[in-house]
Short mmCIF file of C-alpha atoms in Angstrom, two decimals:
data_model
loop_
_atom_site.label_atom_id
_atom_site.label_comp_id
_atom_site.label_asym_id
_atom_site.label_seq_id
_atom_site.Cartn_x
_atom_site.Cartn_y
_atom_site.Cartn_z
CA MET A 262 0.00 0.00 0.00
CA LEU A 263 2.83 2.39 0.81
CA ARG A 264 4.66 1.59 -2.42
CA GLU A 265 1.46 2.32 -4.32
CA GLY A 266 1.34 5.80 -2.82
CA ALA A 267 -0.92 5.31 0.18
CA LYS A 268 -0.33 7.62 3.14
CA CYS A 269 0.96 6.28 6.42
CA THR A 270 -2.14 7.51 8.22
CA ALA A 271 -4.41 5.65 5.78
CA VAL A 272 -2.40 2.44 6.10
CA ALA A 273 -2.46 2.66 9.88
CA ARG A 274 -6.24 3.09 9.94
CA GLU A 275 -6.83 0.36 7.36
CA LEU A 276 -4.68 -2.26 9.07
CA GLY A 277 -5.22 -1.17 12.67
CA ILE A 278 -1.48 -0.81 13.22
CA PRO A 279 0.10 2.01 15.27
CA TYR A 280 1.02 4.95 13.12
CA GLY A 281 4.59 4.98 14.41
CA THR A 282 5.09 1.37 13.33
CA VAL A 283 3.90 2.10 9.79
CA THR A 284 6.20 5.12 9.43
CA HIS A 285 9.11 3.04 10.73
CA TRP A 286 8.42 0.36 8.09
CA ALA A 287 8.21 3.02 5.39
CA HIS A 288 11.52 4.49 6.49
CA LEU A 289 13.25 1.08 6.42
CA ASN A 290 11.83 0.31 3.02
CA ARG A 291 13.06 3.59 1.52
CA THR A 292 16.49 3.10 3.09
CA ARG A 293 16.87 -0.42 1.64
CA HIS A 294 16.00 0.83 -1.83
CA GLY A 295 18.37 3.77 -1.60
CA GLU A 296 15.58 6.32 -1.54
CA ARG A 297 15.86 9.57 0.38
CA PRO A 298 13.22 9.49 3.12
CA ALA A 299 10.45 11.91 2.43
CA SER A 300 8.70 13.98 5.04
CA VAL A 301 6.79 11.60 7.28
CA HIS A 302 3.81 13.89 7.71
CA PRO A 303 2.29 15.71 4.74
CA PRO A 304 1.86 19.48 5.04
CA GLN A 305 -1.91 19.03 4.96
CA ALA A 306 -1.81 16.94 8.15
CA ARG A 307 0.26 19.57 9.95
CA GLN A 308 -2.04 22.36 8.86
CA GLU A 309 -5.13 20.40 9.92
CA ALA A 310 -3.53 19.74 13.32
CA LEU A 311 -2.69 23.43 13.84
CA THR A 312 -6.21 24.44 12.84
CA MET A 313 -7.66 22.09 15.44
CA LEU A 314 -5.19 23.24 18.10
CA ARG A 315 -5.91 26.90 17.47
CA GLY A 316 -9.58 26.06 17.78
CA GLY A 317 -9.03 24.81 21.33
CA ALA A 318 -8.60 21.07 20.78
CA LYS A 319 -6.29 19.19 23.14
CA ASN A 320 -3.03 17.66 21.93
CA ALA A 321 -4.21 14.14 22.71
CA GLU A 322 -7.49 14.67 20.84
CA VAL A 323 -5.68 15.90 17.73
CA ALA A 324 -3.20 13.03 17.90
CA ARG A 325 -6.00 10.44 18.07
CA HIS A 326 -7.99 12.07 15.28
CA LEU A 327 -5.07 12.26 12.83
CA GLY A 328 -3.21 9.16 13.95
CA ILE A 329 -0.06 11.21 14.59
CA PRO A 330 2.18 10.73 17.65
CA TYR A 331 1.35 12.92 20.63
CA GLY A 332 4.93 14.25 20.80
CA THR A 333 4.76 15.41 17.18
CA ILE A 334 1.57 17.33 17.85
CA GLY A 335 3.16 18.96 20.89
CA TYR A 336 6.21 19.98 18.87
CA TRP A 337 4.07 21.48 16.10
CA LEU A 338 2.16 23.48 18.69
CA HIS A 339 5.40 24.68 20.31
CA VAL A 340 6.83 25.88 16.99
CA ASP A 341 3.55 27.53 16.00
CA ARG A 342 3.35 29.46 19.27
CA ALA A 343 6.99 30.53 18.98
CA LYS A 344 6.40 31.88 15.45
CA ARG A 345 3.44 33.88 16.73
CA GLY A 346 5.42 35.21 19.70
CA GLU A 347 3.33 33.57 22.40
CA SER A 348 6.37 32.52 24.49
CA PRO A 349 5.54 28.84 25.03
CA GLY A 350 6.49 27.23 28.31
CA ARG A 351 7.07 28.68 31.73
CA GLY A 352 7.64 32.42 31.78
CA GLY A 353 10.71 33.97 33.34
CA ALA A 354 10.80 35.20 36.91
CA MET A 355 9.51 38.74 37.39
CA CYS A 356 11.88 41.47 38.59
CA PRO A 357 10.83 44.36 40.87
CA ARG A 358 13.14 46.71 39.00
CA CYS A 359 12.50 45.58 35.39
CA ASP A 360 8.86 44.41 35.55
CA GLY A 361 7.45 46.45 38.42
CA ARG A 362 6.72 43.43 40.63
CA THR A 363 6.04 44.30 44.27
CA LEU A 364 9.20 44.04 46.37
CA ASP A 365 9.13 42.86 49.98
CA ALA A 366 10.95 45.92 51.34
CA PRO A 367 11.72 44.69 54.90
CA ALA A 368 13.09 41.40 53.58
CA TYR A 369 15.14 43.26 50.98
CA ALA A 370 16.61 45.63 53.58
CA TYR A 371 17.68 42.62 55.67
CA LEU A 372 19.09 40.75 52.67
CA LEU A 373 20.96 43.87 51.54
CA GLY A 374 22.65 44.01 54.95
CA LEU A 375 23.64 40.34 54.68
CA TYR A 376 24.98 40.88 51.16
CA LEU A 377 27.11 43.87 52.14
CA GLY A 378 28.57 41.88 55.02
CA ASP A 379 29.03 38.24 54.00
CA GLY A 380 27.62 38.00 50.51
CA HIS A 381 28.82 38.10 46.94
CA ILE A 382 27.43 37.63 43.44
CA ILE A 383 29.18 35.48 40.86
CA HIS A 384 28.29 34.36 37.32
CA TYR A 385 30.05 31.25 36.09
CA THR A 386 30.37 30.98 32.33
CA LYS A 387 28.58 27.60 32.26
CA HIS A 388 25.61 28.88 34.30
CA HIS A 389 22.62 30.57 32.70
CA ALA A 390 22.22 33.04 35.57
CA PRO A 391 24.38 34.59 38.29
CA SER A 392 24.04 33.49 41.90
CA LEU A 393 23.89 35.39 45.17
CA MET A 394 25.67 33.53 47.96
CA ILE A 395 25.54 34.44 51.65
CA THR A 396 28.00 32.61 53.90
CA CYS A 397 26.48 31.77 57.30
CA CYS A 398 28.23 30.23 60.29
CA ASP A 399 26.85 26.82 61.31
CA ASP A 400 26.83 27.98 64.95
CA TRP A 401 23.77 30.10 64.13
CA PRO A 402 21.11 27.88 62.47
CA GLY A 403 18.50 30.60 63.01
CA LEU A 404 20.59 32.94 60.86
CA ILE A 405 20.65 30.38 58.03
CA GLU A 406 16.86 30.05 58.20
CA ALA A 407 16.36 33.83 58.26
CA CYS A 408 18.71 34.31 55.30
CA GLU A 409 16.90 31.72 53.18
CA ALA A 410 13.50 33.14 54.15
CA ALA A 411 14.62 36.62 53.02
CA MET A 412 15.80 35.21 49.68
CA HIS A 413 12.41 33.54 49.18
CA ALA A 414 10.60 36.78 50.02
CA VAL A 415 12.71 38.94 47.70
CA LEU A 416 12.87 36.38 44.85
CA PRO A 417 9.71 34.25 45.26
CA ASP A 418 9.97 32.75 41.76
CA ASN A 419 13.52 31.46 42.26
CA ALA A 420 14.60 28.36 44.16
CA THR A 421 17.25 28.56 46.88
CA CYS A 422 19.79 25.97 47.95
CA ARG A 423 22.32 25.35 50.71
CA VAL A 424 25.91 24.28 50.15
CA ARG A 425 27.69 22.82 53.17
CA ARG A 426 31.27 23.84 53.83
CA PRO A 427 33.51 23.16 56.86
CA GLY A 428 32.07 25.26 59.67
CA CYS A 429 29.65 27.20 57.48
CA THR A 430 26.76 26.97 55.05
CA ASN A 431 26.46 28.94 51.83
CA VAL A 432 22.86 29.94 51.12
CA LYS A 433 22.41 30.55 47.39
CA VAL A 434 19.80 31.79 44.95
CA TYR A 435 20.10 32.06 41.16
CA SER A 436 18.47 34.89 39.21
CA LYS A 437 19.15 36.89 36.06
CA HIS A 438 18.02 40.00 37.92
CA LEU A 439 20.54 39.97 40.77
CA PHE A 440 22.51 42.79 39.17
CA CYS A 441 19.28 44.85 39.09
CA LEU A 442 18.60 44.25 42.78
CA PHE A 443 22.21 44.61 43.97
CA PRO A 444 23.88 47.26 41.78
CA GLN A 445 26.78 47.42 44.26
CA HIS A 446 28.17 44.30 42.59
CA GLY A 447 31.42 44.89 40.75
CA PRO A 448 34.87 43.48 40.11
CA GLY A 449 37.16 43.02 43.08
CA LYS A 450 36.54 43.22 46.82
CA LYS A 451 33.91 45.51 48.29
CA HIS A 452 36.43 47.47 50.38
CA ASP A 453 38.49 48.19 47.24
CA ARG A 454 35.64 50.05 45.51
CA ARG A 455 32.94 52.58 46.37
CA ILE A 456 29.75 51.20 47.90
CA VAL A 457 26.93 53.70 47.44
CA LEU A 458 23.23 52.91 47.61
CA GLU A 459 21.01 53.98 44.75
CA THR A 460 18.12 56.31 45.51
CA TRP A 461 15.49 53.53 45.59
CA GLN A 462 17.69 51.45 47.91
CA GLN A 463 18.27 54.36 50.27
CA GLU A 464 14.52 54.94 50.44
CA ILE A 465 14.00 51.31 51.51
CA VAL A 466 16.75 51.54 54.13
CA ASP A 467 15.32 54.81 55.46
CA GLU A 468 11.89 53.18 55.72
CA HIS A 469 13.16 49.93 57.27
CA PRO A 470 16.42 50.82 59.06
CA TRP A 471 16.14 48.11 61.72
CA ASP A 472 15.93 45.34 59.10
CA PHE A 473 19.03 46.74 57.42
CA ILE A 474 20.88 47.00 60.75
CA ARG A 475 19.87 43.45 61.66
CA GLY A 476 21.28 42.16 58.35
CA LEU A 477 24.59 43.92 58.93
CA ILE A 478 24.87 42.67 62.53
CA HIS A 479 23.96 39.12 61.50
CA SER A 480 26.74 39.16 58.92
CA ASP A 481 29.62 41.24 60.31
CA GLY A 482 28.46 42.02 63.83
CA CYS A 483 28.01 40.40 67.23
CA ARG A 484 26.58 40.92 70.69
CA VAL A 485 29.08 40.26 73.47
CA THR A 486 29.33 40.67 77.21
CA ASN A 487 32.14 42.99 78.25
CA TRP A 488 33.50 43.30 81.76
CA THR A 489 35.53 45.73 83.77
CA GLU A 490 36.75 46.12 87.35
CA ARG A 491 36.23 49.10 89.60
CA VAL A 492 37.24 49.86 93.16
CA VAL A 493 34.16 50.73 95.20
CA GLY A 494 34.60 51.47 98.91
CA GLY A 495 38.08 50.00 98.80
CA VAL A 496 36.81 46.75 97.24
CA ARG A 497 37.58 45.76 93.67
CA LYS A 498 34.37 44.65 91.95
CA ARG A 499 33.73 43.13 88.53
CA TYR A 500 31.02 44.64 86.34
CA GLU A 501 29.59 43.03 83.21
CA TYR A 502 27.55 44.74 80.50
CA PRO A 503 26.32 43.81 76.97
CA ARG A 504 27.76 45.46 73.92
CA TYR A 505 27.31 45.31 70.14
CA PHE A 506 30.22 45.34 67.70
CA PHE A 507 30.25 45.73 63.94
CA ALA A 508 33.47 45.32 61.97
CA ASN A 509 34.00 45.80 58.24
CA VAL A 510 37.04 46.86 56.24
CA SER A 511 34.96 49.01 53.88
CA TYR A 512 34.60 52.61 55.03
CA ASP A 513 31.46 53.01 52.91
CA ILE A 514 29.72 50.01 54.49
CA ARG A 515 30.62 51.23 58.00
CA GLN A 516 29.19 54.61 57.05
CA LEU A 517 25.93 53.02 55.87
CA TYR A 518 25.72 51.21 59.22
CA THR A 519 26.35 54.30 61.36
CA ASP A 520 23.93 56.38 59.25
CA ALA A 521 21.23 53.79 59.97
CA LEU A 522 22.10 53.86 63.70
CA ASP A 523 21.77 57.65 63.70
CA LEU A 524 18.39 57.31 62.03
CA VAL A 525 17.00 55.14 64.84
CA GLY A 526 18.67 57.06 67.67
CA VAL A 527 21.36 54.56 68.66
CA GLU A 528 24.57 56.05 70.07
CA TRP A 529 27.80 54.55 68.78
CA LYS A 530 31.54 55.12 68.72
CA SER A 531 34.51 53.86 66.70
CA CYS A 532 37.13 51.52 68.14
CA ASN A 533 40.39 51.32 66.19
CA ASN A 534 41.60 47.82 66.90
CA SER A 535 43.89 47.50 63.89
CA ARG A 536 45.06 49.40 60.84
CA SER A 537 42.66 47.66 58.46
CA VAL A 538 39.54 46.91 60.50
CA GLN A 539 37.56 49.45 62.46
CA ASN A 540 34.94 48.32 64.98
CA ILE A 541 31.75 50.26 65.56
CA SER A 542 30.69 49.85 69.17
CA VAL A 543 27.27 50.31 70.79
CA ALA A 544 27.61 50.19 74.57
CA ARG A 545 25.25 52.81 76.06
CA ARG A 546 22.56 51.10 78.12
CA ALA A 547 19.62 52.75 76.32
CA SER A 548 21.13 52.06 72.89
CA VAL A 549 21.86 48.43 73.75
CA ALA A 550 18.26 48.08 74.90
CA LEU A 551 17.09 49.36 71.50
CA MET A 552 19.40 46.94 69.71
CA ASP A 553 18.16 44.06 71.87
CA ALA A 554 14.56 44.93 71.08
CA HIS A 555 15.04 45.10 67.29
CA VAL A 556 18.11 42.97 66.55
CA GLY A 557 19.10 40.70 69.43
CA PRO A 558 21.88 38.14 69.53
CA LYS A 559 22.41 35.63 66.75
CA HIS A 560 20.84 32.25 67.27
#
C-alpha cells in the first residue's frame, strides 16, 4: 500500500497498526531501496492539526484524530506558538526593577545588609544566571533560616539551595536580575571600591532601618558581654555589660551602618583595633536596649 502511494495515516487506519510502526516500516523500506526518506507527515496533516489546536482542541485529541504521535503534535504546537510570539512554556521570573513586581521591602533591607557583610554575586560561564551567595556560620542555624527566608521573600519565583562547607553553610539563589537588585556588585573586593546605595535602595533603608541594621549585625556584627573592674569602697568589683560590635574593612559600608544607627537614635563610637579593621561599638545602656529589642543576639 505504501509503495502504491498510500499515506501512512491511511495504512495505519486500514490495518489497525500504530502509526509509528507504519512510518518506521516506510523508512526502512526507503532506506533499503536507496531512496531519500520523504517527510513523514504531509503538510496538509500539519495544517489540519494546527487548525484544530488553534480552535481549542487538546493535543491528545488531535493526535487520536489524525493518527499522529502525541509528541509530534506537541512539537508542532510549540513551533507555531513561537512563530506567533506567544512565548511557550514557563515564563521567566519577574523582577521588581524591570517588571514592576512588588518588592518585599523589609526582607530586601535585611538581605541587603547580609549581602554587604558576607555575601557576593558570581556568574560562572557555564551557568545561565548569576548566583547570590551568603555565607552563614553553622553555629547560628537561626541565621541560616532567616537568610533563606529573606531570599524567598525577595525572589519568590527562584529556588534557593544550601551548600555545606567546613564550619559554614552557603545559602544561594540564582536569578538573572541579581545585578538589578544589587547594583553594588562589581569586580574586586567591596572594600576596594565605592559602595553607594542607589536612591530607591536608600529609600527602603530609610523606611526599614532596623531590618538593614539586623542584616549587617547578622553578617559582620556580634553581641558580646564585656567586663571591667572598679574599686568601690576600697573593694575591687567586677562589672559586666552587653555590647554590640560591627566590623568591616569598607569605610562606605561602616558609614551606611552608622547612618542607619543615627536614624533610629542609637549612640555609637569607633574603636580602632587595627590598621585595616575598624569596629563600631554600641555600649550605652539605652542604645543596647534598643538593639536588643530590634536585633538581638544571633541564634
